[in-house]
Coordinates of C-alpha atoms and ligand atoms in Angstrom, one line a residue:
X1 CA -26.3 5.0 3.9
X2 CA -27.3 4.2 7.5
X3 CA -29.1 6.7 9.7
X4 CA -25.9 7.0 11.8
X5 CA -24.0 8.1 8.6
X6 CA -26.8 10.5 7.7
X7 CA -26.7 12.1 11.2
X8 CA -22.9 12.4 10.9
X9 CA -23.3 14.1 7.6
X10 CA -25.7 16.6 9.1
X11 CA -23.3 17.3 11.9
X12 CA -20.4 17.8 9.5
X13 CA -22.3 20.1 7.2
X14 CA -23.6 22.1 10.2
X15 CA -20.4 22.1 12.3
X16 CA -20.5 25.9 12.9
X17 CA -23.8 25.8 14.7
X18 CA -26.2 23.6 16.7
X19 CA -28.7 21.4 15.0
X20 CA -31.7 20.4 17.1
X21 CA -32.8 16.8 17.6
X22 CA -36.3 17.8 16.3
X23 CA -34.8 19.1 13.0
X24 CA -32.7 15.9 12.6
X25 CA -35.7 13.7 13.3
X26 CA -37.8 15.7 10.7
X27 CA -35.1 15.7 8.0
X28 CA -34.3 12.0 8.3
X29 CA -37.8 10.9 9.1
X30 CA -36.8 9.0 12.3
X31 CA -37.9 9.4 15.9
X32 CA -36.2 11.6 18.4
X33 CA -35.4 8.4 20.4
X34 CA -33.6 7.0 17.3
X35 CA -31.6 10.3 16.9
X36 CA -30.5 10.0 20.6
X37 CA -29.6 6.4 20.1
X38 CA -27.4 7.2 17.1
X39 CA -25.8 10.2 18.9
X40 CA -24.9 7.8 21.8
X41 CA -23.4 5.3 19.4
X42 CA -21.3 8.0 17.7
X43 CA -20.0 9.1 21.1
X44 CA -19.1 5.5 21.8
X45 CA -17.1 5.5 18.6
X46 CA -15.1 8.5 19.8
X47 CA -17.0 11.4 18.3
X48 CA -17.2 14.5 20.6
X49 CA -20.7 15.8 20.3
X50 CA -21.8 18.7 22.4
X51 CA -25.5 18.8 23.5
X52 CA -27.0 22.1 24.6
X53 CA -30.4 22.4 26.1
X54 CA -32.9 24.2 23.7
X55 CA -30.1 24.5 21.0
X56 CA -29.3 20.9 20.0
X57 CA -26.2 19.1 19.0
X58 CA -22.8 20.2 17.6
X59 CA -19.9 18.1 16.4
X60 CA -16.7 19.2 18.1
X61 CA -14.2 16.5 17.1
X62 CA -14.1 13.3 15.1
X63 CA -11.8 10.3 15.6
X64 CA -9.7 8.9 12.8
X65 CA -12.2 6.3 11.8
X66 CA -12.9 4.9 8.3
X67 CA -16.6 5.2 7.7
X68 CA -18.4 3.9 4.6
X69 CA -20.1 7.2 3.9
X70 CA -16.7 9.2 4.1
X71 CA -15.0 6.7 1.9
X72 CA -17.8 6.8 -0.7
X73 CA -18.2 10.5 -0.8
X74 CA -15.8 12.2 -3.2
X75 CA -14.3 9.0 -4.3
X76 CA -15.4 9.5 -7.9
X77 CA -14.8 6.0 -9.1
X78 CA -17.1 4.2 -11.5
X79 CA -16.5 0.6 -10.3
X80 CA -14.3 0.4 -7.2
X81 CA -16.1 1.4 -4.0
X82 CA -19.7 1.6 -5.3
X83 CA -20.4 -0.5 -2.2
X84 CA -18.2 0.0 0.8
X85 CA -18.4 -2.1 4.0
X86 CA -16.5 -0.5 6.8
X87 CA -16.2 -2.6 10.0
X88 CA -14.9 -1.6 13.4
X89 CA -13.5 -5.0 13.9
X90 CA -13.5 -8.3 11.9
X91 CA -11.5 -11.5 11.7
X92 CA -10.1 -10.7 8.2
X93 CA -11.3 -8.4 5.5
X94 CA -10.4 -11.0 3.0
X95 CA -12.7 -13.5 4.7
X96 CA -15.5 -11.0 4.9
X97 CA -15.1 -10.0 1.2
X98 CA -15.1 -13.7 0.2
X99 CA -18.4 -14.2 2.1
X100 CA -19.9 -11.1 0.4
X101 CA -18.7 -12.3 -3.0
X102 CA -20.3 -15.7 -2.4
X103 CA -23.5 -14.0 -1.5
X104 CA -23.5 -12.1 -4.9
X105 CA -21.9 -8.7 -4.0
X106 CA -21.1 -6.5 -7.0
X107 CA -17.7 -6.1 -8.5
X108 CA -15.7 -3.3 -6.9
X109 CA -17.1 -3.9 -3.4
X110 CA -14.6 -2.7 -0.8
X111 CA -14.3 -4.1 2.7
X112 CA -12.2 -2.2 5.3
X113 CA -11.7 -2.7 9.0
X114 CA -10.3 -0.7 11.8
X115 CA -8.9 -3.8 13.3
X116 CA -8.5 -7.5 12.3
X117 CA -8.5 -10.2 14.9
X118 CA -7.2 -12.8 12.5
X119 CA -5.5 -10.8 9.7
X120 CA -4.0 -13.3 7.2
X121 CA -0.6 -13.0 5.5
X122 CA 1.0 -15.1 2.8
X123 CA 1.9 -18.7 3.4
X124 CA -0.5 -19.0 6.3
X125 CA 1.3 -16.3 8.3
X126 CA -0.5 -13.9 10.5
X127 CA -0.8 -10.2 9.6
X128 CA -0.6 -8.0 12.7
X129 CA -3.6 -5.7 12.6
X130 CA -3.8 -3.3 15.6
X131 CA -6.8 -0.9 15.9
X132 CA -7.0 2.5 14.3
X133 CA -3.5 2.9 12.9
X134 CA -3.2 1.0 9.5
X135 CA -5.1 0.2 6.4
X136 CA -6.7 -3.3 6.1
X137 CA -8.8 -3.6 3.1
X138 CA -10.1 -6.1 0.5
X139 CA -11.5 -5.4 -2.9
X140 CA -13.8 -7.8 -4.8
X141 CA -13.2 -8.1 -8.6
X142 CA -14.9 -10.3 -11.1
X143 CA -12.5 -10.0 -14.1
X144 CA -13.4 -11.9 -17.3
X145 CA -9.9 -13.1 -17.9
X146 CA -8.3 -16.6 -18.2
X147 CA -7.7 -18.2 -14.8
X148 CA -3.9 -18.3 -15.3
X149 CA -3.8 -14.6 -15.7
X150 CA -5.3 -13.9 -12.2
X151 CA -1.9 -13.6 -10.5
X152 CA -1.2 -10.5 -12.7
X153 CA -3.7 -8.6 -10.4
X154 CA -1.2 -8.9 -7.6
X155 CA 1.3 -6.8 -9.6
X156 CA -1.5 -4.3 -10.4
X157 CA -2.3 -3.8 -6.7
X158 CA 1.4 -3.5 -5.9
X159 CA 1.8 -0.7 -8.4
X160 CA -1.2 1.1 -7.0
X161 CA 0.1 0.9 -3.4
X162 CA 3.6 2.0 -4.4
X163 CA 2.2 4.9 -6.4
X164 CA -0.1 5.9 -3.5
X165 CA 2.8 5.9 -1.0
X166 CA 4.6 8.2 -3.4
X167 CA 1.7 10.6 -4.0
X168 CA 0.3 10.8 -0.5
X169 CA 3.3 10.2 1.7
X170 CA 6.2 11.3 -0.6
X171 CA 8.0 8.1 0.0
X172 CA 10.1 6.2 -2.5
X173 CA 8.5 2.8 -2.5
X174 CA 9.9 -0.4 -4.1
X175 CA 8.2 -3.6 -5.0
X176 CA 9.6 -7.0 -4.1
X177 CA 8.4 -10.1 -5.9
X178 CA 5.8 -11.4 -5.5
X179 CA 3.7 -9.3 -3.2
X180 CA 5.7 -6.9 -0.9
X181 CA 6.1 -3.2 -1.0
X182 CA 9.2 -1.9 0.7
X183 CA 10.5 1.5 1.8
X184 CA 14.2 1.8 2.6
X185 CA 14.5 -2.0 2.5
X186 CA 11.8 -2.6 5.1
X187 CA 8.3 -4.0 4.4
X188 CA 5.6 -1.4 4.6
X189 CA 2.8 -3.3 2.8
X190 CA 1.8 -6.8 1.9
X191 CA -0.8 -8.2 -0.5
X192 CA -2.8 -11.3 -0.3
X193 CA -4.9 -12.0 -3.4
X194 CA -7.3 -15.0 -3.3
X195 CA -9.3 -16.4 -6.1
X196 CA -12.4 -18.5 -6.6
X197 CA -12.5 -20.2 -9.9
X198 CA -13.4 -23.3 -11.9
X199 CA -11.1 -24.8 -14.5
X200 CA -11.9 -22.2 -17.1
X201 CA -13.7 -19.4 -15.3
X202 CA -12.9 -16.9 -12.5
X203 CA -15.9 -16.3 -10.2
X204 CA -14.1 -13.7 -8.2
X205 CA -10.8 -12.4 -7.0
X206 CA -10.2 -10.7 -3.6
X207 CA -7.4 -8.2 -3.5
X208 CA -6.3 -8.1 0.1
X209 CA -4.1 -5.0 1.0
X210 CA -2.4 -4.3 4.3
X211 CA -0.4 -1.0 4.6
X212 CA 1.4 0.0 7.8
X213 CA 0.5 3.7 8.1
X214 CA 0.6 5.0 11.6
X215 CA 1.9 2.0 13.4
X216 CA 4.5 2.6 16.2
X217 CA 7.7 0.5 16.7
X218 CA 6.2 -1.2 19.8
X219 CA 3.1 -2.4 17.8
X220 CA 5.2 -4.6 15.5
X221 CA 5.4 -8.2 16.7
X222 CA 8.9 -9.3 18.0
X223 CA 8.7 -12.5 16.1
X224 CA 8.9 -10.9 12.6
X225 CA 11.8 -12.4 10.6
X226 CA 12.1 -9.5 8.2
X227 CA 12.5 -5.7 8.7
X228 CA 9.2 -3.9 8.8
X229 CA 8.2 -0.3 8.9
X230 CA 5.3 2.2 8.7
X231 CA 4.7 5.6 7.1
X232 CA 4.9 7.2 10.5
X233 CA 8.2 5.6 11.3
X234 CA 9.7 6.7 7.9
X235 CA 8.4 10.2 7.7
X236 CA 7.8 11.2 11.4
X237 CA 4.3 12.3 10.3
X238 CA 1.0 10.4 10.7
X239 CA -1.0 9.9 7.5
X240 CA -4.7 10.5 7.0
X241 CA -6.1 7.0 6.5
X242 CA -9.1 8.2 4.6
X243 CA -7.1 10.2 2.1
X244 CA -4.6 7.3 1.6
X245 CA -7.4 4.8 1.0
X246 CA -9.3 7.0 -1.4
X247 CA -6.2 7.8 -3.4
X248 CA -5.3 4.1 -3.5
X249 CA -8.8 3.1 -4.7
X250 CA -8.7 5.7 -7.5
X251 CA -5.3 4.5 -8.6
X252 CA -6.5 0.9 -8.5
X253 CA -9.6 1.7 -10.6
X254 CA -7.4 3.5 -13.2
X255 CA -5.0 0.6 -13.5
X256 CA -7.7 -2.1 -13.5
X257 CA -9.4 -0.3 -16.4
X258 CA -6.1 -0.1 -18.3
X259 CA -5.4 -3.8 -17.6
X260 CA -8.8 -4.9 -18.9
X261 CA -8.3 -2.8 -22.1
X262 CA -4.6 -3.3 -22.8
X263 CA -3.6 -6.4 -21.0
X264 CA -0.7 -7.0 -18.6
X265 CA 2.2 -5.2 -20.5
X266 CA 1.7 -1.7 -19.1
X267 CA 1.3 -3.0 -15.5
X268 CA 4.3 -5.3 -15.9
X269 CA 6.4 -2.3 -17.1
X270 CA 5.3 -0.1 -14.2
X271 CA 6.0 -2.9 -11.7
X272 CA 9.5 -3.5 -13.2
X273 CA 10.1 0.3 -12.8
X274 CA 9.4 0.0 -9.1
X275 CA 11.5 -3.2 -8.7
X276 CA 15.0 -2.5 -7.6
X277 CA 16.2 -6.1 -7.9
X278 CA 15.9 -5.9 -11.8
X279 CA 19.3 -6.6 -13.3
X280 CA 20.7 -7.4 -9.9
X281 CA 22.2 -10.5 -8.5
X282 CA 19.8 -12.2 -6.1
X283 CA 19.4 -15.4 -4.0
X284 CA 16.0 -17.1 -4.2
X285 CA 15.2 -19.2 -1.2
X286 CA 12.8 -22.0 -1.9
X287 CA 11.7 -24.8 0.4
X288 CA 14.1 -27.2 -1.5
X289 CA 17.2 -24.9 -1.4
X290 CA 18.5 -21.7 -2.9
X291 CA 19.1 -20.5 -6.5
X292 CA 21.4 -17.6 -7.5
X293 CA 21.0 -15.5 -10.6
X294 CA 20.1 -12.1 -12.0
X295 CA 16.5 -10.9 -12.1
X296 CA 15.6 -10.0 -15.6
X297 CA 11.9 -9.2 -15.2
X298 CA 8.4 -10.8 -15.0
X299 CA 7.0 -13.6 -17.1
X300 CA 3.6 -12.9 -18.8
X301 CA 1.8 -14.8 -16.0
X302 CA 3.7 -13.1 -13.2
X303 CA 6.5 -15.7 -12.5
X304 CA 9.9 -14.1 -11.9
X305 CA 12.5 -14.5 -14.7
X306 CA 15.8 -15.4 -13.2
X307 CA 18.9 -15.7 -15.4
X308 CA 21.2 -18.3 -13.8
X309 CA 25.0 -18.0 -14.0
X310 CA 25.2 -20.4 -16.9
X311 CA 22.8 -18.2 -18.9
X312 CA 19.7 -20.4 -18.6
X313 CA 16.4 -18.7 -17.7
X314 CA 14.5 -20.1 -14.7
X315 CA 10.8 -19.3 -14.1
X316 CA 10.4 -18.8 -10.4
X317 CA 6.9 -19.5 -9.2
X318 CA 7.4 -19.3 -5.4
X319 CA 10.2 -18.2 -3.1
X320 CA 11.8 -15.4 -1.2
X321 CA 14.1 -13.1 -3.2
X322 CA 17.0 -11.3 -1.5
X323 CA 19.7 -9.2 -3.2
X324 CA 23.2 -10.6 -3.0
X325 CA 25.4 -7.9 -1.6
X326 CA 28.6 -9.7 -0.6
X327 CA 30.4 -12.8 -1.8
X328 CA 29.5 -14.3 1.6
X329 CA 25.8 -14.4 0.6
X330 CA 26.7 -17.1 -1.9
X331 CA 28.2 -19.5 0.6
Ligands
BTN401 C1 1.7 -10.7 3.3 O1 2.6 -9.9 3.0 O2 1.9 -11.8 3.9 C2 0.3 -10.4 2.9 C3 -0.4 -9.6 4.0 C4 -1.9 -9.2 3.6 C5 -2.6 -8.5 4.7 C6 -3.9 -7.9 4.2 S1 -4.7 -6.9 5.5 C7 -6.2 -6.9 4.6 C8 -6.4 -8.3 4.0 N1 -7.1 -9.1 5.0 C9 -6.3 -10.1 5.4 O3 -6.6 -10.9 6.3 N2 -5.1 -10.0 4.8 C10 -5.0 -8.9 3.9

């Protein structure tokens, strides 16, 4: 924990009275000047700290910031979040997590950012990441599983996001193959999992998770070619980002442990339970053209099982799946 986090903890546990600079300096074994420097830094982050001559400091209000110490405290996970890196701004939490992984960071390390300047989406797209409203996080895993099973982790994180949206925000979330979470047909969350492996061995996997929490209509880019939404737009209420993140990390830990013990089947079944295109007619748009058929579930490695009209089963490895609603969609 940094001295800034420690000072913040002291302010929080003493919020009903003043705490003197001298006492803080004594408790944390830092100079009075260092205390003052950290108070100044906290104010710059948006903390309202009252200073009264001869009494000391008192925390009046805190901004909605994701701080490492807050995320770690009360998390109660054994693996996920033992190390948390919380950044005010970064290019991409996936890029940061990859760097940390290459430098030897432990499994379960979590990187979160308040804002991403180059948030990455699937297929080289950009992920809009304005400051202070959403969740942008990446989790480092080092699973001892065959390389071809790594895509299964995408479904695991999709189930954890969907369950968190239900638990914390009381929203009915649906998953869309391969890596989207939708609410009322609009995308609320996207996943970008990246792997570093040799032929036979996974070095690490980065689970990248973006969830639109408190984003306003005008913060979505006009260029989006799909409907998108946020928790705030769906419920009319803003969501506590810290509570959402902690619930998500606990859920992820629980499903990851189950996955390592029991394999993919329980996760696959849960994912299929959240998928509303199962047993429905869909159109799959691929670079080379479109396929029509009925979604019948997931393959063991995570490919989509599509039953074509002539009864053949096609394994879909990439593409955009849309439900077919009218006859017109087939033309
Ligand atoms: C998609 O649906 O295209 C995937 C979007 C993934 C966005 C998240 S935000 C946190 C992490 N860091 C990134 O740069 N991307 C992922």
